[in-house]
Coordinates of C-alpha atoms and ligand atoms in Angstrom, one line a residue:
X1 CA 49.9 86.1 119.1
X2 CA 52.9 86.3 116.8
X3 CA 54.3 89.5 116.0
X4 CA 53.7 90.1 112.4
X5 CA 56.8 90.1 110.6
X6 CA 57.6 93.9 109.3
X7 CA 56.5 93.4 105.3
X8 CA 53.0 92.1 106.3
X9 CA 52.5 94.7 108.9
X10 CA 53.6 96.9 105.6
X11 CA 50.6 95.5 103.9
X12 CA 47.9 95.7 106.3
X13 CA 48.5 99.2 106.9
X14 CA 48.5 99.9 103.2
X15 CA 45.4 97.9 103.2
X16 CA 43.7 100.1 106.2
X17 CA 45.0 102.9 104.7
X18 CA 43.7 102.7 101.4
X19 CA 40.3 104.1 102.5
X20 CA 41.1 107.2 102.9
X21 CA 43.2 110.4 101.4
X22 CA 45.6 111.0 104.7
X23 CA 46.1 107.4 104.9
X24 CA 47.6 107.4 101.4
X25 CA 49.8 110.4 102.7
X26 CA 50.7 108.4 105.9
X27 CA 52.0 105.6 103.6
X28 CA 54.1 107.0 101.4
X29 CA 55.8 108.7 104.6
X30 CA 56.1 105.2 106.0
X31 CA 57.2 104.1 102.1
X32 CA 59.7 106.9 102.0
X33 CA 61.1 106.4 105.6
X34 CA 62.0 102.9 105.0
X35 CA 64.0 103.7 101.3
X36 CA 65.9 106.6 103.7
X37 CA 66.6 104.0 105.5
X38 CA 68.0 101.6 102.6
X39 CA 69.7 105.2 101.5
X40 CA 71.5 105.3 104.7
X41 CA 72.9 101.6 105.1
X42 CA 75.1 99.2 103.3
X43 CA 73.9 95.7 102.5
X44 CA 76.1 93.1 101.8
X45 CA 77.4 89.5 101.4
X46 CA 78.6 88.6 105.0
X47 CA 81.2 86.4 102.0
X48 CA 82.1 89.2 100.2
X49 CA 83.4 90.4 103.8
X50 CA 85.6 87.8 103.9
X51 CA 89.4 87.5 101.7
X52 CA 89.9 85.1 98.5
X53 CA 93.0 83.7 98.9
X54 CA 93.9 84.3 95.0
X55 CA 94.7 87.3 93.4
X56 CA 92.1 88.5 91.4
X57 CA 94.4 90.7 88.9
X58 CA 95.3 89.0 85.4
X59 CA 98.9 89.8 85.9
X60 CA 101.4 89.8 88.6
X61 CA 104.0 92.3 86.9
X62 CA 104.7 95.9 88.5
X63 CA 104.5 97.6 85.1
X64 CA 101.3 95.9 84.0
X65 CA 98.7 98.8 83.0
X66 CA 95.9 96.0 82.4
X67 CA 92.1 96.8 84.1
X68 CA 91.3 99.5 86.0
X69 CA 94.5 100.9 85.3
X70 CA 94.2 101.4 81.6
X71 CA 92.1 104.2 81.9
X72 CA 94.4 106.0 84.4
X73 CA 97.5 104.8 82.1
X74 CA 95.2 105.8 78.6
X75 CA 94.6 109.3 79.5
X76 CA 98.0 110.2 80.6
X77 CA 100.7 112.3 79.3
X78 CA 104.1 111.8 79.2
X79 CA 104.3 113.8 82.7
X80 CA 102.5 110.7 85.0
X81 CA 103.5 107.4 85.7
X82 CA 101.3 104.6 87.3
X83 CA 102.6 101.5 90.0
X84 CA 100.2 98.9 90.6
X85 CA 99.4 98.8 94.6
X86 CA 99.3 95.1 96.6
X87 CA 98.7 94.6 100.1
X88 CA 101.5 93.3 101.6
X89 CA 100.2 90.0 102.6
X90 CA 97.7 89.1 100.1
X91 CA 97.7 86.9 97.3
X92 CA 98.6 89.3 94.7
X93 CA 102.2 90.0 96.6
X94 CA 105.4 89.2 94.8
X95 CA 105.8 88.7 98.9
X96 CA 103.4 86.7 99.9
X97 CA 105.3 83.1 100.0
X98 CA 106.9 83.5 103.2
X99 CA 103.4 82.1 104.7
X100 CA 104.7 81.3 108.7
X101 CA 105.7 85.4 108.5
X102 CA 101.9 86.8 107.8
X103 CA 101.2 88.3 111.1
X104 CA 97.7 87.3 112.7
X105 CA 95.0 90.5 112.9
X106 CA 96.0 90.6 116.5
X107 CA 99.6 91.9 115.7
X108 CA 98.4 93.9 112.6
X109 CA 96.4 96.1 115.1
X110 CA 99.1 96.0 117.5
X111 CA 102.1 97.1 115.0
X112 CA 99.6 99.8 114.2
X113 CA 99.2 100.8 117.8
X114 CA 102.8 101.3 117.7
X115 CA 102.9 103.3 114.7
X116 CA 100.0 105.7 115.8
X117 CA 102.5 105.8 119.3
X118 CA 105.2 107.3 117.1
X119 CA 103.6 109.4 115.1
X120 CA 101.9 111.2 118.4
X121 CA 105.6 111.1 120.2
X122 CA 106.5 112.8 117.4
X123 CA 103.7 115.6 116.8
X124 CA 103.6 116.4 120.5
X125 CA 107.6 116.3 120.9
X126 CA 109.7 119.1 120.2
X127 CA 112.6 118.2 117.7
X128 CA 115.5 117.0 119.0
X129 CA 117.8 115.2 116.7
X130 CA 119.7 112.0 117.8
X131 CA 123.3 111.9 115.8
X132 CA 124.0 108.3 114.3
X133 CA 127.4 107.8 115.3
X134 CA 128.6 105.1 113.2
X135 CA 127.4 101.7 111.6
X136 CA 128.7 99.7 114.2
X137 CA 127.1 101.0 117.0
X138 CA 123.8 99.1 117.6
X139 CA 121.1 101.4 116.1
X140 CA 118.8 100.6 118.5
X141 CA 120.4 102.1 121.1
X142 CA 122.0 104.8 119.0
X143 CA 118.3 106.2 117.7
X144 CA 115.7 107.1 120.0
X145 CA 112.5 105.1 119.4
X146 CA 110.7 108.1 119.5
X147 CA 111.7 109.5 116.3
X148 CA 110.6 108.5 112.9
X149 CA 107.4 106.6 112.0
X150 CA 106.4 103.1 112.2
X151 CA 106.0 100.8 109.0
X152 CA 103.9 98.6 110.0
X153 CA 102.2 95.4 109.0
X154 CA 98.6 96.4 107.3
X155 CA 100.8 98.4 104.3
X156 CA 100.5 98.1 100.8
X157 CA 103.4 97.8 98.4
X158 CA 104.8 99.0 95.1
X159 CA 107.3 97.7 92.6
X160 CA 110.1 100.1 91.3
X161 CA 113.5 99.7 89.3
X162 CA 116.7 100.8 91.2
X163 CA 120.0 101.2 89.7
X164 CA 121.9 100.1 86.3
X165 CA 121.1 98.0 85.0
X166 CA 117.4 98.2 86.9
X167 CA 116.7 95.6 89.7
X168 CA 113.2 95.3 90.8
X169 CA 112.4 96.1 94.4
X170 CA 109.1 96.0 96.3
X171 CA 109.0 99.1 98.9
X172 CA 106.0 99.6 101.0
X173 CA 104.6 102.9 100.1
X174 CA 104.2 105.7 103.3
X175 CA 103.1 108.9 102.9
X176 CA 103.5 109.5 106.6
X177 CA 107.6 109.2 105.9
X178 CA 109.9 110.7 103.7
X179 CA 113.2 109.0 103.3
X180 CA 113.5 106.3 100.5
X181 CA 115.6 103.4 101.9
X182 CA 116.1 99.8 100.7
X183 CA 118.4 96.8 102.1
X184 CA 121.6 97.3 100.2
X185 CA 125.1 94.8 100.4
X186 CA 127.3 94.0 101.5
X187 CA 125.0 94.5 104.4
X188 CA 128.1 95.7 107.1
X189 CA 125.9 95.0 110.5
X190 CA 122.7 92.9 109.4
X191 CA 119.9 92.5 106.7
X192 CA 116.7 91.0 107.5
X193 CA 115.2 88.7 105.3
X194 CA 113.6 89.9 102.0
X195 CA 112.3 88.1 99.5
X196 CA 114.3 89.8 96.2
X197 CA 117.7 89.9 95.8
X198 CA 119.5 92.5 98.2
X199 CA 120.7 95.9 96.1
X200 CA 124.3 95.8 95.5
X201 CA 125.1 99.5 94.6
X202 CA 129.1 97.8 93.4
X203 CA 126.8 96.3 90.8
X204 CA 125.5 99.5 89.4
X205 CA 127.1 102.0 87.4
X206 CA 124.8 104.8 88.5
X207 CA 125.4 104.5 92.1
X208 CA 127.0 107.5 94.0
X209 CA 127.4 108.2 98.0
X210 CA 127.0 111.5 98.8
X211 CA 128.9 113.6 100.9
X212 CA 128.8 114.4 104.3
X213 CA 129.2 117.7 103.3
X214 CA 126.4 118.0 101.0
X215 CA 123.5 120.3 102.4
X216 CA 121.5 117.2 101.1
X217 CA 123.0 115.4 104.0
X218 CA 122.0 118.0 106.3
X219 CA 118.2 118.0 105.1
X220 CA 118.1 114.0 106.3
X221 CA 117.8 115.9 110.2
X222 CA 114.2 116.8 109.5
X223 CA 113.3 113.9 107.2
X224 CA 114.2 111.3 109.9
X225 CA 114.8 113.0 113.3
X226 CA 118.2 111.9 113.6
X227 CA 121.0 113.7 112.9
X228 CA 123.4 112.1 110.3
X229 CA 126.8 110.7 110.7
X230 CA 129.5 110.5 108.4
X231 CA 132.3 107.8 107.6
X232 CA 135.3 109.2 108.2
X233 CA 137.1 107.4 105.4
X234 CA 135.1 108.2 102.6
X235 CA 133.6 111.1 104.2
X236 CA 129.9 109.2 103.0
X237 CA 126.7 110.8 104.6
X238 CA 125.0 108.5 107.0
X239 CA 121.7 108.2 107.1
X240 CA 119.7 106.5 110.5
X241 CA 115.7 106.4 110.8
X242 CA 114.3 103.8 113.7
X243 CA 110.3 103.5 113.1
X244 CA 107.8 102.9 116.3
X245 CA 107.6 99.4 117.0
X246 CA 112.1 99.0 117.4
X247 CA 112.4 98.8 113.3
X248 CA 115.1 100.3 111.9
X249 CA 117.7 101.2 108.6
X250 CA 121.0 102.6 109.1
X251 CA 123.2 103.1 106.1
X252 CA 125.0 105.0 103.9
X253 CA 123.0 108.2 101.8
X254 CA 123.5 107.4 98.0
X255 CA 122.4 109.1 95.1
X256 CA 120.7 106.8 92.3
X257 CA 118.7 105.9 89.0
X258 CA 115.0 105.2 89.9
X259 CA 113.0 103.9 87.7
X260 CA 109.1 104.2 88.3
X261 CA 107.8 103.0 84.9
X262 CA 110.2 102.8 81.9
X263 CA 109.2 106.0 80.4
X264 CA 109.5 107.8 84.4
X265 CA 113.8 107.4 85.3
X266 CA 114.9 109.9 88.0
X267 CA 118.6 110.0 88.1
X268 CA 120.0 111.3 91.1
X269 CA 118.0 110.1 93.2
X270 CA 118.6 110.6 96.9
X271 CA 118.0 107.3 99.1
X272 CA 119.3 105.3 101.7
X273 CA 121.5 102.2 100.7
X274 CA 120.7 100.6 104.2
X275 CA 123.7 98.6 106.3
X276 CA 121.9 97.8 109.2
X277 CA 118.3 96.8 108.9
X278 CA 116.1 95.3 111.2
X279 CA 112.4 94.9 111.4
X280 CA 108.8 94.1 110.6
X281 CA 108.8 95.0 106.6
X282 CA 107.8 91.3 105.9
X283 CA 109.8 91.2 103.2
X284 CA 109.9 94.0 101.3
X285 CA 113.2 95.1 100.4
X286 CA 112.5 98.5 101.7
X287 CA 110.0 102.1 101.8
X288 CA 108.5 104.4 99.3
X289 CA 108.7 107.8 101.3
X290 CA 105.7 109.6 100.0
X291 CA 105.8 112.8 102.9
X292 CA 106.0 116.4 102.3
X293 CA 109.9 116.5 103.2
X294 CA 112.3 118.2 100.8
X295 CA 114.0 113.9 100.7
X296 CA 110.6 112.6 99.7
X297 CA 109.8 111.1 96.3
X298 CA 106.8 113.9 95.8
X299 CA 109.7 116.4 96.7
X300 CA 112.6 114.7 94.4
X301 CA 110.1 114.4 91.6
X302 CA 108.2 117.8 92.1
X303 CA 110.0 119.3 88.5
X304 CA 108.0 116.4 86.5
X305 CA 104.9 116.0 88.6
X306 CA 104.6 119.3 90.1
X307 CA 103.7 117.5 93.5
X308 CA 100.9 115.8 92.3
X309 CA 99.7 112.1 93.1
X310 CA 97.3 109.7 93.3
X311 CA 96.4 106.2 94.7
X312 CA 93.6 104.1 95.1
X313 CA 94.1 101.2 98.1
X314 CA 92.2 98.1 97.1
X315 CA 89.7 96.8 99.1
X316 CA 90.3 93.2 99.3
X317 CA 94.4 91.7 99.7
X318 CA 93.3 89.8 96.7
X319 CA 92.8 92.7 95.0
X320 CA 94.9 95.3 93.4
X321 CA 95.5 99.0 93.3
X322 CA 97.3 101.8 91.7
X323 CA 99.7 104.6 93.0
X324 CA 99.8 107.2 90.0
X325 CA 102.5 110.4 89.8
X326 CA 101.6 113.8 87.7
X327 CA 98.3 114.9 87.0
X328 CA 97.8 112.5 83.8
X329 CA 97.6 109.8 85.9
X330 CA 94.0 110.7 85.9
X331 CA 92.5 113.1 88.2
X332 CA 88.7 112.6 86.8
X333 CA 85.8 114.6 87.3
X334 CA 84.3 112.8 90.0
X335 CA 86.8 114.0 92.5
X336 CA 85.8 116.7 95.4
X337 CA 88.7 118.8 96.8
X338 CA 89.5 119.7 100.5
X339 CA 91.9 122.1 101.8
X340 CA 95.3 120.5 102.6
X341 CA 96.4 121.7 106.0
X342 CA 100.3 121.5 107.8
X343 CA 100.9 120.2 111.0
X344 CA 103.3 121.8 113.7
X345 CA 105.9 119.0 114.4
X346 CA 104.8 116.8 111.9
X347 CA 106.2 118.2 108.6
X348 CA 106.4 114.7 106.8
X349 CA 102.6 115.0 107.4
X350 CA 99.6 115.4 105.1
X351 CA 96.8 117.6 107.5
X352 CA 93.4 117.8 106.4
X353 CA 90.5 119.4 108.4
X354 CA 87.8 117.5 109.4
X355 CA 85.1 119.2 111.5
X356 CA 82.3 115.9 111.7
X357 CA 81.3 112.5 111.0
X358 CA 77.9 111.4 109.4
X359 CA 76.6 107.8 110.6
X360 CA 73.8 106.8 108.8
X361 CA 73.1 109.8 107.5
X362 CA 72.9 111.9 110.8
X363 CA 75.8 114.3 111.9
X364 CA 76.9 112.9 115.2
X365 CA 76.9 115.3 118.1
X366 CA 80.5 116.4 118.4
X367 CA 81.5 119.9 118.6
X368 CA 84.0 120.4 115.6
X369 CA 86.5 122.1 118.1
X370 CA 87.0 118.5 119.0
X371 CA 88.5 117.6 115.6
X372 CA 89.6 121.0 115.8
X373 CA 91.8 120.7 118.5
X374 CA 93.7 117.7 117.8
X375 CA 94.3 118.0 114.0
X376 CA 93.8 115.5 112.1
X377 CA 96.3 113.9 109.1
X378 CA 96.1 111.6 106.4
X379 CA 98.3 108.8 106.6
X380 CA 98.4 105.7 104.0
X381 CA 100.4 103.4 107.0
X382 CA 97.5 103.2 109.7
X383 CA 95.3 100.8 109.9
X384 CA 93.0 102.0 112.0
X385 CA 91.2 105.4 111.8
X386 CA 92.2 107.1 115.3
X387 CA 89.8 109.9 116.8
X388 CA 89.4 112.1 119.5
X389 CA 88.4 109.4 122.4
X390 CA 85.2 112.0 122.5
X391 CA 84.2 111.8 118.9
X392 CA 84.7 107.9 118.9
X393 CA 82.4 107.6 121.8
X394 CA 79.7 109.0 119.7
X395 CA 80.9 107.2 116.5
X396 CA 80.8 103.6 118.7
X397 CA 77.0 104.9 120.2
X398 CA 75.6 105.6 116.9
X399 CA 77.1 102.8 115.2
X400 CA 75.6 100.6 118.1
X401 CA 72.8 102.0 118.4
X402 CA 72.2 101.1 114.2
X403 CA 73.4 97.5 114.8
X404 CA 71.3 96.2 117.4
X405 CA 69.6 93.3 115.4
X406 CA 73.5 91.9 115.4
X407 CA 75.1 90.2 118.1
X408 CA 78.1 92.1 119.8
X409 CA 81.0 89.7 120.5
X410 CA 84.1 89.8 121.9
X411 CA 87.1 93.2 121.1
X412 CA 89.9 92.4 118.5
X413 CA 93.0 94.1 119.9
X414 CA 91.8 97.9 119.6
X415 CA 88.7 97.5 118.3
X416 CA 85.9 97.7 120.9
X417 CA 83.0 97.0 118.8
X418 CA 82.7 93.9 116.9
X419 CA 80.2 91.6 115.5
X420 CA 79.3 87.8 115.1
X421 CA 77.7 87.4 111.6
X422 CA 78.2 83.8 111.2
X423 CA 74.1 83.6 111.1
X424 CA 73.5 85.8 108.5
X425 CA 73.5 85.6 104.8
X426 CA 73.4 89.4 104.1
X427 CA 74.1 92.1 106.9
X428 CA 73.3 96.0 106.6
X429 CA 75.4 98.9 108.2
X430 CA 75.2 102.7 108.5
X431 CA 77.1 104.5 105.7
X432 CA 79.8 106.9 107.4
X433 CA 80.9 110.1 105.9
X434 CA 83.7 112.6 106.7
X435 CA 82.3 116.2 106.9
X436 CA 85.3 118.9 106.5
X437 CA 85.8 122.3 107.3
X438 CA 85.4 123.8 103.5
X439 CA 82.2 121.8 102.7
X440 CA 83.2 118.7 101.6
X441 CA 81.3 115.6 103.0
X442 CA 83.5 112.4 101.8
X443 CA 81.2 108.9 101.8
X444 CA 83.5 106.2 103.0
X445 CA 83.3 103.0 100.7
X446 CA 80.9 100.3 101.8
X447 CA 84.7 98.2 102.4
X448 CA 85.8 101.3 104.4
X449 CA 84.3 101.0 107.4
X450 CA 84.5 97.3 108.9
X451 CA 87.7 95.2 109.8
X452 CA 87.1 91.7 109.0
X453 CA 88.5 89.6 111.3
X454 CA 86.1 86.0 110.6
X455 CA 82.5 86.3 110.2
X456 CA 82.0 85.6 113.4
X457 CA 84.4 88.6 114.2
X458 CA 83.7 92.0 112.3
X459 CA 84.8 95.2 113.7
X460 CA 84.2 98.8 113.5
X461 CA 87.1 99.5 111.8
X462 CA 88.1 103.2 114.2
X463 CA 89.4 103.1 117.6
X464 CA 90.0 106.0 119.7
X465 CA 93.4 108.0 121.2
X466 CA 94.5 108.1 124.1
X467 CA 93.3 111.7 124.9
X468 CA 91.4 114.3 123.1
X469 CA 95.0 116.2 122.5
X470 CA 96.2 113.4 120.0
X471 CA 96.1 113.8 116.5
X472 CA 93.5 111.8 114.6
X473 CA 94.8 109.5 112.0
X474 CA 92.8 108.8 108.9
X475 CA 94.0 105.5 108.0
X476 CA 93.9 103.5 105.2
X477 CA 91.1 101.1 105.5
X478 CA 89.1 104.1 105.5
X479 CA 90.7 104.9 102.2
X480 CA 89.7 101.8 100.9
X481 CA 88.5 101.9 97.1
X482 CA 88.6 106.0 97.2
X483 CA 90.7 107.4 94.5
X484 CA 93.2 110.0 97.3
X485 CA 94.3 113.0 95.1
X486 CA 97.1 115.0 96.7
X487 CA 97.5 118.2 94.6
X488 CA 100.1 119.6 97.1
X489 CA 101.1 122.6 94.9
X490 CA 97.3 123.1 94.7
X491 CA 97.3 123.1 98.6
X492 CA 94.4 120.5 98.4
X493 CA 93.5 116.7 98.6
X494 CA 90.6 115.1 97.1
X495 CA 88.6 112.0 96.8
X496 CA 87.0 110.3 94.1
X497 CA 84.5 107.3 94.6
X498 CA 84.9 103.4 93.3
X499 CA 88.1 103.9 91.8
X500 CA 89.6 100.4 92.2
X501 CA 88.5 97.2 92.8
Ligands
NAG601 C1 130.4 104.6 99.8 O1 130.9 104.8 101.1 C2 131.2 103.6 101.8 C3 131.6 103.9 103.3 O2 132.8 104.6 103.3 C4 132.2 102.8 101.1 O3 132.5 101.6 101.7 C5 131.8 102.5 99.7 O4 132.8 101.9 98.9 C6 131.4 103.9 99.0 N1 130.9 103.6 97.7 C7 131.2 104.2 96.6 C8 130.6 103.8 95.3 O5 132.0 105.2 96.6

């Protein structure tokens, strides 16, 4: 006999039941169990998993304030500015052309290995600062490649003016780094290949170098974990930061006009006019240093925007996103605060305390002394979620244990548990929420919890450290689509839902 299929069975069971009072009770239980179900999953498109290959935004310009932006750009006041976000290698990149250079997922979750290395080396490690020497030493063997943090290749990007008159650069924004650096002639060792014109401070009348002297030179030690040099000649500060994965910039410490938006001009601004630059930036001319450090762009800024940003990373490369400075840049209602914690070590870092994970609407099993332990930080250049090896067991059970009408294929680089849905029209998944230590439980979007390699190829989008000791990372897919609030004089960092495409 077949089985029946579950909707009929449905019926005939309302059918039996109908004769009777408790019957009426036991199907509305049944009625109610099934919508807690639907209450507890995604269901989706397996093709709105998967990337258009145009962008989706009506314009390609950085200062565009058109869509979603508008009511982030409406609302402000003169103290906020708002940058439209790209991934790096989407459609919607002012970078995108060089087409041979996107890296396959394979190396995306391999680069961020390497980051998620460096940012542990550099948690667990005590500080010891590296001197840079000189430009013509090779940086590579001058800076240890334990120090610093890693860019990267699943990173999203911003447009801002430098100098005068202003050139347009795209920098990859980090808030797990603090010092702003872009490729700068006449390049004295070695410029990669970028895809705007290289910065020429002798073409700007607003460029300075600053002194090796200066206790701003002195505060580049913490900021980067190398000590800086100084050229004798000019007595010019020299600045050296060397990221996970053998990517570096060397180079003279300048002082210069940024411009975010026209109406937001910082002059002054401290950055690093890089000589010697190698690495895996895919063609951006350079980095956005978004950490807590006193160099950081939060910190240089902190007299306009008191410290405060926002972003919201889009979910799709086709899509777009915004990156928003000062709290007129639209902190709405909707968003739910959490305390902001520090980390020992990691000063550049953005702690928050997580204490659980919901899957499908049930608090896995972990004791929060697991999350406790390690720490956990916020990090907009990760990939990949990393937890406790302990609480990602559970996760990977739970998650499994929800998806066993799918087949299991084969790993994608780090992640361990992925799917074949070339068969299916629509697939459903558990949601998964963060639970933290003051209360907050944070719903990740419905885009925030998969890694799309193919359809025949998606991934649970978290993979595990190395030991229970390691910080856990909460990386950006997971921040997919949430408005991210950092209200750092406020000690806090919240989350609103939906806020971008
Ligand atoms: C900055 O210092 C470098 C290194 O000594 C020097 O070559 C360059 O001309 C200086 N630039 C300015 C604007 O002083």
């Amino acid at each position: 006999m077949a089985a029946p299929i579950s909707s009929s069975s449905f019926l005939m069971r309302y059918i039996i039941c109908c004769s009777g009072f408790l019957c009426l009770i036991l199907c509305s239980l049944e009625k109610g169990f099934a919508l807690e179900e639907r209450e507890h999953a995604h269901t989706v498109e397996v093709n709105s998993l998967l990337p258009a290959t145009t962008c989706s935004s009506s314009s390609s310009s950085s200062s565009s304030t058109k869509g979603h932006m508008s009511k982030h750009a409406s609302s402000s006041s003169s103290s906020s500015s708002v940058l439209k976000v790209v991934h790096k290698h989407g459609p919607c990149s002012r970078l995108k052309k060089q087409k041979s250079k996107t890296p396959t997922h394979a190396q995306i979750l391999q680069q961020d290995q390497a980051r998620v290395n460096s940012i542990h080396s550099r948690v667990n490690s005590k500080k010891q600062f590296k001197s840079v020497d000189d430009l013509s030493e090779s940086a590579a063997t001058t800076i240890p490649a334990q120090s610093g943090s890693v860019v990267g290749s699943g990173n999203y990007i911003v447009n801002v003016g430098l100098g005068s008159p202003k050139k347009q650069l795209s920098l990859i924004f980090d808030t797990g780094s603090d010092l702003t650096w872009t490729q700068c002639r006449p390049c004295v060792k070695s410029c990669y290949k970028q895809k705007e014109p290289i910065f020429d401070p002798s073409l700007s009348a607003s460029y300075a170098n600053v002194s090796c002297t200066s206790p701003k030179c002195t505060q580049l030690s913490s900021a980067t974990g190398n000590t800086p040099g100084c050229a004798a000649s000019t007595s010019t500060c020299i600045y050296g930061i060397q990221y996970g994965d053998q990517s570096f910039s060397v180079g003279y410490f300048g002082r210069e006009k940024l411009s975010l938006t026209k109406a937001d001009v910082f002059d002054g601004f401290l950055f690093g006019c890089g000589q010697n630059n190698q690495g895996l930036f895919g063609g951006a001319a350079g980095l956005l240093g978004l950490g807590r450090n006193q160099i950081s762009l939060v910190e240089q800024s902190a007299q306009k925007y008191n410290r405060f940003f926002s972003y919201c990373l889009p979910s799709t490369s086709s899509s777009t996103g915004y990156l928003s400075f000062g709290k007129g840049g639209g902190s709405s209602n909707a968003v739910k605060f959490t305390g902001l914690s520090t980390v020992s070590q990691g000063d550049s870092f953005y702690g928050l305390n997580v204490v659980g994970i919901n899957v499908g609407g049930t608090k896995l099993a972990i004791s929060a002394s697991v999350f406790s332990s390690s720490g956990t930080i916020i990090d907009s250049g990760t990939v990949i979620t990393r937890l406790p090896p302990t609480a990602y067991s559970a996760l990977k059970a739970a998650f499994r244990q929800r998806m066993k009408s799918y087949p299991l294929t084969q790993a994608l680089s780090i992640l361990d548990t992925c799917y074949d849905f070339s068969s299916f029209k629509t697939v459903s998944y558990p949601k998964i929420s963060f639970v933290f230590d003051d209360g907050l439980t944070q719903e990740l979007d419905a885009t925030g919890i998969l890694y799309v390699g193919s359809a025949d190829q998606v991934c649970l989008a978290f993979a595990g450290n190395g030991d229970d000791s390691d910080i856990g990372i909460f990386g950006n897919v997971q921040q997919k689509r949430l408005q991210v609030v950092y209200d750092i004089a406020g000690g806090k960092v919240g989350f609103a839902p939906a806020a971008c495409p």
